[in-house]
Coordinates of C-alpha atoms and ligand atoms in Angstrom, one line a residue:
M1 CA 20.4 -12.9 1.4
T2 CA 17.5 -14.6 1.5
L3 CA 13.9 -13.1 2.3
D4 CA 13.7 -15.8 5.3
E5 CA 16.7 -13.4 6.7
L6 CA 15.5 -10.3 5.7
F7 CA 12.0 -10.9 7.5
D8 CA 14.2 -12.0 10.5
Q9 CA 15.5 -8.1 10.9
P10 CA 13.5 -5.5 12.3
V11 CA 11.4 -3.6 9.1
Y12 CA 13.2 -0.4 9.5
S13 CA 16.9 -0.7 10.9
Q14 CA 19.1 -1.0 8.1
P15 CA 20.5 1.8 7.0
Q16 CA 20.2 2.7 3.2
K17 CA 23.5 1.3 1.8
M18 CA 23.0 -2.1 3.7
K19 CA 20.0 -2.5 2.9
E20 CA 20.2 -1.8 -1.3
A21 CA 23.0 -4.5 -1.1
Q22 CA 20.4 -6.7 0.6
L23 CA 18.0 -6.1 -1.7
L24 CA 19.9 -6.1 -5.0
S25 CA 20.9 -9.5 -4.0
V26 CA 17.3 -10.9 -3.4
L27 CA 15.9 -8.9 -6.1
N28 CA 18.7 -10.1 -9.0
D29 CA 17.8 -13.5 -8.0
M30 CA 13.7 -13.3 -8.3
D31 CA 14.8 -11.4 -11.8
V32 CA 16.4 -14.5 -12.8
R33 CA 13.7 -17.1 -11.4
H34 CA 10.6 -14.7 -13.3
R35 CA 12.9 -15.1 -16.5
A36 CA 12.9 -18.7 -16.4
N37 CA 9.5 -19.2 -15.2
C38 CA 7.3 -16.5 -16.7
E39 CA 8.0 -16.6 -20.8
P40 CA 6.7 -13.1 -21.8
Y41 CA 8.7 -11.4 -18.8
A42 CA 12.0 -12.7 -20.5
A43 CA 10.7 -12.0 -23.9
M44 CA 10.2 -8.4 -22.3
M45 CA 13.7 -8.3 -20.7
A46 CA 15.3 -9.9 -23.8
A47 CA 13.6 -7.4 -26.2
Q48 CA 14.8 -4.4 -24.0
G49 CA 19.0 -5.9 -23.9
K50 CA 18.4 -6.0 -19.7
P51 CA 21.6 -7.7 -18.5
K52 CA 20.4 -10.4 -16.5
E53 CA 22.6 -9.3 -13.2
A54 CA 22.0 -5.1 -12.1
G55 CA 24.8 -3.8 -10.4
A56 CA 22.4 -1.4 -8.4
L57 CA 19.0 -1.2 -7.4
A58 CA 18.5 1.6 -10.0
D59 CA 19.5 -0.9 -12.7
L60 CA 16.7 -3.7 -12.4
P61 CA 14.5 -3.8 -14.8
F62 CA 11.2 -2.6 -14.4
L63 CA 7.8 -3.5 -15.7
P64 CA 4.9 -0.7 -16.1
V65 CA 2.5 -1.2 -13.8
R66 CA -0.8 -1.2 -16.2
L67 CA 0.4 -4.2 -17.9
F68 CA -0.7 -6.2 -15.3
K69 CA -4.1 -5.5 -16.7
S70 CA -3.7 -6.0 -20.4
H71 CA -1.5 -9.4 -19.3
L72 CA -1.8 -12.0 -17.0
L73 CA 1.5 -12.6 -16.2
E74 CA 2.5 -15.5 -13.7
S75 CA 5.6 -17.9 -13.1
I76 CA 4.2 -20.7 -11.6
K77 CA 1.9 -23.1 -13.0
P78 CA -2.1 -22.8 -13.0
E79 CA -2.3 -25.7 -10.5
D80 CA -0.7 -23.5 -8.1
R81 CA -2.4 -20.7 -8.3
F82 CA -3.8 -20.2 -4.5
K83 CA -5.7 -17.0 -4.8
M84 CA -6.1 -14.4 -8.2
L85 CA -6.3 -11.0 -6.8
T86 CA -7.8 -8.5 -9.0
S87 CA -8.2 -4.3 -8.3
S88 CA -11.4 -2.1 -7.1
G89 CA -12.3 -1.2 -10.8
T90 CA -15.1 0.7 -12.3
T91 CA -17.3 -1.3 -14.6
G92 CA -15.4 -1.4 -18.0
Q93 CA -12.4 -0.3 -16.9
Q94 CA -9.6 -3.2 -17.0
V95 CA -8.9 -4.5 -13.8
S96 CA -5.4 -6.2 -12.9
R97 CA -5.0 -9.7 -12.2
I98 CA -2.4 -11.1 -9.9
S99 CA -2.1 -14.7 -9.7
L100 CA -0.8 -15.7 -6.3
D101 CA 0.8 -19.1 -4.9
R102 CA 0.7 -19.8 -1.1
V103 CA 4.3 -18.8 -0.6
T104 CA 3.7 -15.4 -1.8
S105 CA 0.3 -15.0 0.0
G106 CA 2.1 -16.5 3.4
F107 CA 4.8 -13.4 3.0
Q108 CA 2.4 -10.7 1.8
T109 CA 0.3 -11.5 5.4
K110 CA 3.9 -11.8 7.0
A111 CA 5.2 -8.5 5.6
V112 CA 1.8 -6.4 6.9
V113 CA 2.3 -8.0 10.3
K114 CA 6.1 -7.0 10.8
I115 CA 5.1 -3.3 9.6
M116 CA 2.5 -2.6 11.2
Q117 CA 3.9 -3.5 14.8
D118 CA 6.1 -1.4 14.3
F119 CA 3.4 1.3 14.5
L120 CA 1.1 -0.4 16.6
G121 CA 2.6 -2.3 18.7
K122 CA 2.0 -6.2 19.4
A123 CA -0.8 -5.6 21.7
R124 CA -4.4 -6.5 19.8
M125 CA -6.4 -3.3 20.6
P126 CA -10.1 -2.7 20.3
M127 CA -10.6 -1.6 17.0
L128 CA -12.8 0.5 15.1
V129 CA -13.5 0.3 11.4
L130 CA -14.6 3.4 9.9
D131 CA -17.2 1.4 7.4
H132 CA -20.2 -0.4 7.1
P133 CA -20.1 -4.2 8.2
S134 CA -21.5 -4.8 4.6
V135 CA -18.6 -4.6 2.8
V136 CA -17.0 -7.7 4.3
K137 CA -20.4 -9.7 4.4
D138 CA -21.4 -9.5 0.5
R139 CA -19.2 -11.7 -1.3
A140 CA -20.6 -10.9 -4.7
N141 CA -19.4 -7.5 -3.7
F142 CA -16.0 -8.8 -1.9
S143 CA -13.9 -6.1 -2.7
A144 CA -9.8 -4.6 -2.2
R145 CA -11.9 -2.7 0.7
G146 CA -13.0 -5.3 2.4
A147 CA -10.0 -7.5 1.9
G148 CA -7.9 -4.5 3.4
I149 CA -10.1 -4.5 6.1
L150 CA -10.5 -8.2 7.0
G151 CA -6.4 -8.5 6.8
M152 CA -6.4 -5.2 9.2
S153 CA -8.6 -7.0 11.7
N154 CA -5.3 -9.0 12.4
F155 CA -4.2 -6.5 14.6
G156 CA -7.4 -5.2 16.8
R157 CA -10.1 -7.0 19.1
K158 CA -13.7 -6.4 19.6
M159 CA -13.7 -5.4 16.0
T160 CA -16.8 -2.9 15.8
Y161 CA -18.5 -1.2 12.1
A162 CA -18.8 2.3 12.8
L163 CA -21.1 3.4 9.9
D164 CA -24.7 2.4 9.5
D165 CA -25.4 -0.4 6.4
E166 CA -28.5 1.2 5.3
T167 CA -27.8 5.0 5.9
M168 CA -23.4 4.8 5.7
L169 CA -24.0 7.5 8.4
P170 CA -22.3 7.0 11.8
N171 CA -24.3 4.3 13.6
W172 CA -24.2 6.1 17.2
S173 CA -26.2 2.7 18.6
V174 CA -23.0 1.1 18.0
I175 CA -20.3 4.2 18.6
D176 CA -21.2 5.4 22.0
P177 CA -21.5 2.0 23.8
F178 CA -17.9 1.1 22.2
L179 CA -16.3 4.5 23.1
E180 CA -17.8 3.6 26.4
E181 CA -16.2 1.0 27.1
F182 CA -12.6 1.2 25.8
G183 CA -12.6 5.2 24.9
E184 CA -9.5 5.6 27.9
E185 CA -7.8 3.1 26.2
P186 CA -5.5 2.6 23.0
I187 CA -7.9 2.4 20.2
F188 CA -7.2 1.3 16.2
L189 CA -9.3 2.7 14.1
F190 CA -8.7 1.6 10.4
G191 CA -10.5 2.6 7.2
F192 CA -10.1 3.7 3.8
T193 CA -9.2 7.1 2.9
F194 CA -12.0 8.6 1.6
M195 CA -14.7 6.7 4.1
V196 CA -12.7 8.1 7.0
W197 CA -13.4 11.5 5.5
K198 CA -16.5 11.1 3.8
Y199 CA -18.6 9.1 6.2
F200 CA -17.0 10.0 9.5
V201 CA -14.9 13.2 9.9
R202 CA -17.8 15.3 7.6
A203 CA -20.5 13.4 8.9
L204 CA -19.6 14.7 12.0
E205 CA -18.7 17.8 11.2
E206 CA -22.2 18.5 9.2
A207 CA -23.9 16.6 12.4
G208 CA -21.8 19.5 14.5
R209 CA -20.9 16.1 16.7
S210 CA -17.4 15.3 17.9
V211 CA -15.7 12.1 19.4
S212 CA -12.9 12.5 21.9
I213 CA -10.7 9.4 21.1
P214 CA -7.2 10.7 22.5
K215 CA -5.3 7.5 22.7
G216 CA -6.9 6.0 19.3
I217 CA -4.7 5.1 15.9
L218 CA -6.2 5.9 12.7
V219 CA -4.5 4.3 9.7
H220 CA -6.4 5.2 6.9
S221 CA -4.8 3.8 3.0
G222 CA -6.7 4.4 -0.5
G223 CA -5.6 6.8 -2.8
W224 CA -6.2 10.6 -2.8
K225 CA -7.8 11.7 -6.0
K226 CA -11.4 11.6 -4.9
L227 CA -10.2 14.3 -1.6
Q228 CA -7.9 16.1 -4.1
D229 CA -11.1 16.6 -5.5
E230 CA -12.2 18.5 -2.6
A231 CA -9.1 20.1 -2.4
V232 CA -8.1 17.8 0.8
D233 CA -4.8 17.0 1.6
N234 CA -2.8 15.1 4.4
S235 CA -2.4 18.0 6.6
T236 CA -6.2 19.5 6.4
F237 CA -7.2 15.5 6.5
K238 CA -5.0 15.5 9.6
E239 CA -6.2 18.7 11.4
R240 CA -9.9 18.4 10.6
T241 CA -10.1 14.3 11.7
Y242 CA -8.0 15.4 15.3
A243 CA -11.0 18.8 15.7
A244 CA -13.5 16.0 14.8
T245 CA -12.3 13.0 17.3
K246 CA -9.1 14.0 19.3
I247 CA -7.4 11.3 17.6
S248 CA -3.2 12.9 16.7
K249 CA -2.0 9.5 15.6
I250 CA -2.9 9.3 12.0
H251 CA -0.7 7.1 9.4
N252 CA -1.7 6.8 6.0
F253 CA 0.0 4.0 3.7
Y254 CA 1.0 4.0 0.1
G255 CA 0.6 -0.1 -1.3
M256 CA -1.6 -1.3 -4.2
V257 CA -2.8 -4.5 -5.5
E258 CA -0.1 -5.4 -7.8
Q259 CA 2.3 -5.8 -4.3
V260 CA 0.1 -6.7 -1.7
G261 CA 2.0 -6.6 1.7
S262 CA 4.4 -4.1 0.7
I263 CA 3.2 -1.1 2.4
F264 CA 4.8 2.3 2.8
V265 CA 3.3 3.6 6.0
E266 CA 3.6 7.3 6.8
C267 CA 5.5 7.7 10.0
E268 CA 4.7 10.3 13.0
A269 CA 7.1 12.7 10.9
G270 CA 4.6 12.6 7.9
R271 CA 7.1 10.8 5.7
L272 CA 5.9 7.1 3.7
H273 CA 9.1 4.9 4.7
A274 CA 10.2 1.7 3.2
P275 CA 10.1 -1.4 5.0
S276 CA 13.3 -3.7 5.0
F277 CA 12.0 -5.9 2.3
A278 CA 10.8 -3.0 -0.4
D279 CA 12.1 -0.2 -1.9
V280 CA 11.2 3.3 -3.7
I281 CA 12.6 4.9 -6.8
I282 CA 11.5 8.0 -8.5
R283 CA 11.9 8.7 -12.1
R284 CA 11.4 11.3 -14.6
P285 CA 8.6 10.6 -16.7
H286 CA 9.8 11.7 -20.3
D287 CA 13.2 9.8 -19.8
W288 CA 13.1 7.2 -17.3
S289 CA 16.0 8.4 -15.5
V290 CA 16.6 8.5 -12.0
A291 CA 15.3 11.7 -9.9
D292 CA 16.7 13.8 -7.2
F293 CA 16.1 14.3 -3.9
G294 CA 13.2 16.6 -3.4
E295 CA 12.5 16.1 -7.7
E296 CA 8.9 14.8 -8.7
G297 CA 8.9 11.9 -10.9
L298 CA 7.2 8.8 -11.6
I299 CA 7.2 5.8 -8.4
Q300 CA 8.7 2.7 -8.9
V301 CA 8.1 0.3 -6.3
L302 CA 10.9 -2.6 -5.5
S303 CA 9.1 -5.5 -3.5
C304 CA 11.0 -8.9 -2.7
L305 CA 7.3 -10.4 -1.6
P306 CA 5.8 -11.3 -5.4
Q307 CA 7.5 -15.1 -6.0
S308 CA 4.4 -16.4 -8.3
Y309 CA 4.5 -13.5 -10.6
P310 CA 7.0 -10.9 -11.8
G311 CA 5.9 -8.0 -9.8
H312 CA 8.7 -7.1 -7.9
S313 CA 9.9 -4.1 -9.8
L314 CA 6.8 -1.9 -11.1
L315 CA 6.8 1.5 -12.8
T316 CA 3.6 3.1 -11.1
E317 CA 1.7 5.7 -12.7
D318 CA 1.8 7.8 -9.2
I319 CA 3.9 11.1 -8.9
G320 CA 6.2 11.2 -5.9
T321 CA 9.1 13.0 -4.2
L322 CA 12.2 10.9 -2.4
L323 CA 12.3 13.0 0.9
G324 CA 15.4 11.3 2.4
E325 CA 17.6 8.0 3.2
D326 CA 18.7 7.3 7.2
D327 CA 17.8 10.8 8.1
C328 CA 13.9 10.8 9.3
P329 CA 13.0 12.4 12.6
C330 CA 11.0 9.7 13.5
G331 CA 14.5 7.4 13.5
R332 CA 13.8 5.0 11.5
H333 CA 16.3 3.6 8.7
G334 CA 16.3 3.7 4.4
R335 CA 14.3 5.8 2.1
T336 CA 11.0 8.3 3.0
F337 CA 9.0 9.7 0.1
A338 CA 5.9 11.6 -0.4
V339 CA 3.0 10.9 -3.0
H340 CA 1.2 13.7 -4.8
G341 CA -0.8 11.7 -7.1
R342 CA -1.7 10.3 -10.6
L343 CA -0.1 11.4 -13.9
P344 CA -2.2 12.3 -16.6
K345 CA -3.8 9.6 -18.5
A346 CA -2.2 10.8 -21.8
E347 CA 1.5 10.3 -20.8
V348 CA 0.7 6.9 -19.0
R349 CA -0.3 5.5 -22.4
G350 CA 3.4 6.9 -23.9
C351 CA 5.1 5.3 -21.2
S352 CA 3.2 1.6 -21.4
D353 CA 2.7 1.3 -25.4
T354 CA 6.1 -0.1 -25.9
F355 CA 5.6 -2.8 -23.6
D356 CA 2.3 -3.6 -24.3
G357 CA 3.6 -4.2 -28.0
Q358 CA 6.3 -6.5 -26.4
A359 CA 4.1 -8.5 -24.7
A360 CA 1.6 -9.3 -26.9
Ligands
LIG1 ZN1 9.8 8.8 9.7

């Protein structure tokens, strides 16, 4: 099985057992290739005594995602670098650096298209971006947010920014004519979770206004940390977004800069789905053994996309729960899970110290 063959299949069609066999062969090959082309990775694997061929997905070696903040790990020559992605960190915080070649970058774009078409269909819809236009104009501050918006713009047309650059309030002189023209047809809305919440839903609530976008499909991503601080969970988010906008199709997705393209999208039943070229394993934080269904643990993400850096198997610092396998009411196959938030900082350090020592 090659990555191209994996891409030729519908993205949620494979029953888990079959999918695991396919992923295992691709991921074992990637492990061999990254060991051959990325010396620090090979050294870490050797130091842990990891065998060269795993017999199951859970036996594949994994790196803590934090390692990409302290080390530039790549499996390509510097002249083959096509793009360097960095995570959005606050000042003084270390950011991840992810080295992409053209091949990996191409796979990332293709992956997002395959996944999003399953939820949005193939026709491009009028698109309302729940952000302000400067987020993509100001190249000096070109952020993960800007890159995410441009990535999603492939699925929309008549792209319109809903927020005012100066005030960050809903820009009615733009929104009203947009809804006048397209309000009766399917509209694609995209934004970052916190932006959607604070500057659109909450802004509507505070202004005592509402809009009617009954055929809208809202896709949002970007972490729940700030919303958790306001005690807003996914169902509250959905209920109040619906109340303010009449949008009932709302899809969150989970993904990270260390595995761009491998996104886990929330289906109509409210579960995050692993696509055909990626998977998820939940591990117990203290001994990293595999957790049972329904048991909280650290999320490990597997992806066939990272060819230019050893990011195909990463232990994140996020806590999640495996919800099911081939049994989602929406009919999609594979594993489903939920994300609950971040592991407290002190515990994260304990997990990654061993790796940092080896990679130095
Ligand atoms: Zn589902």
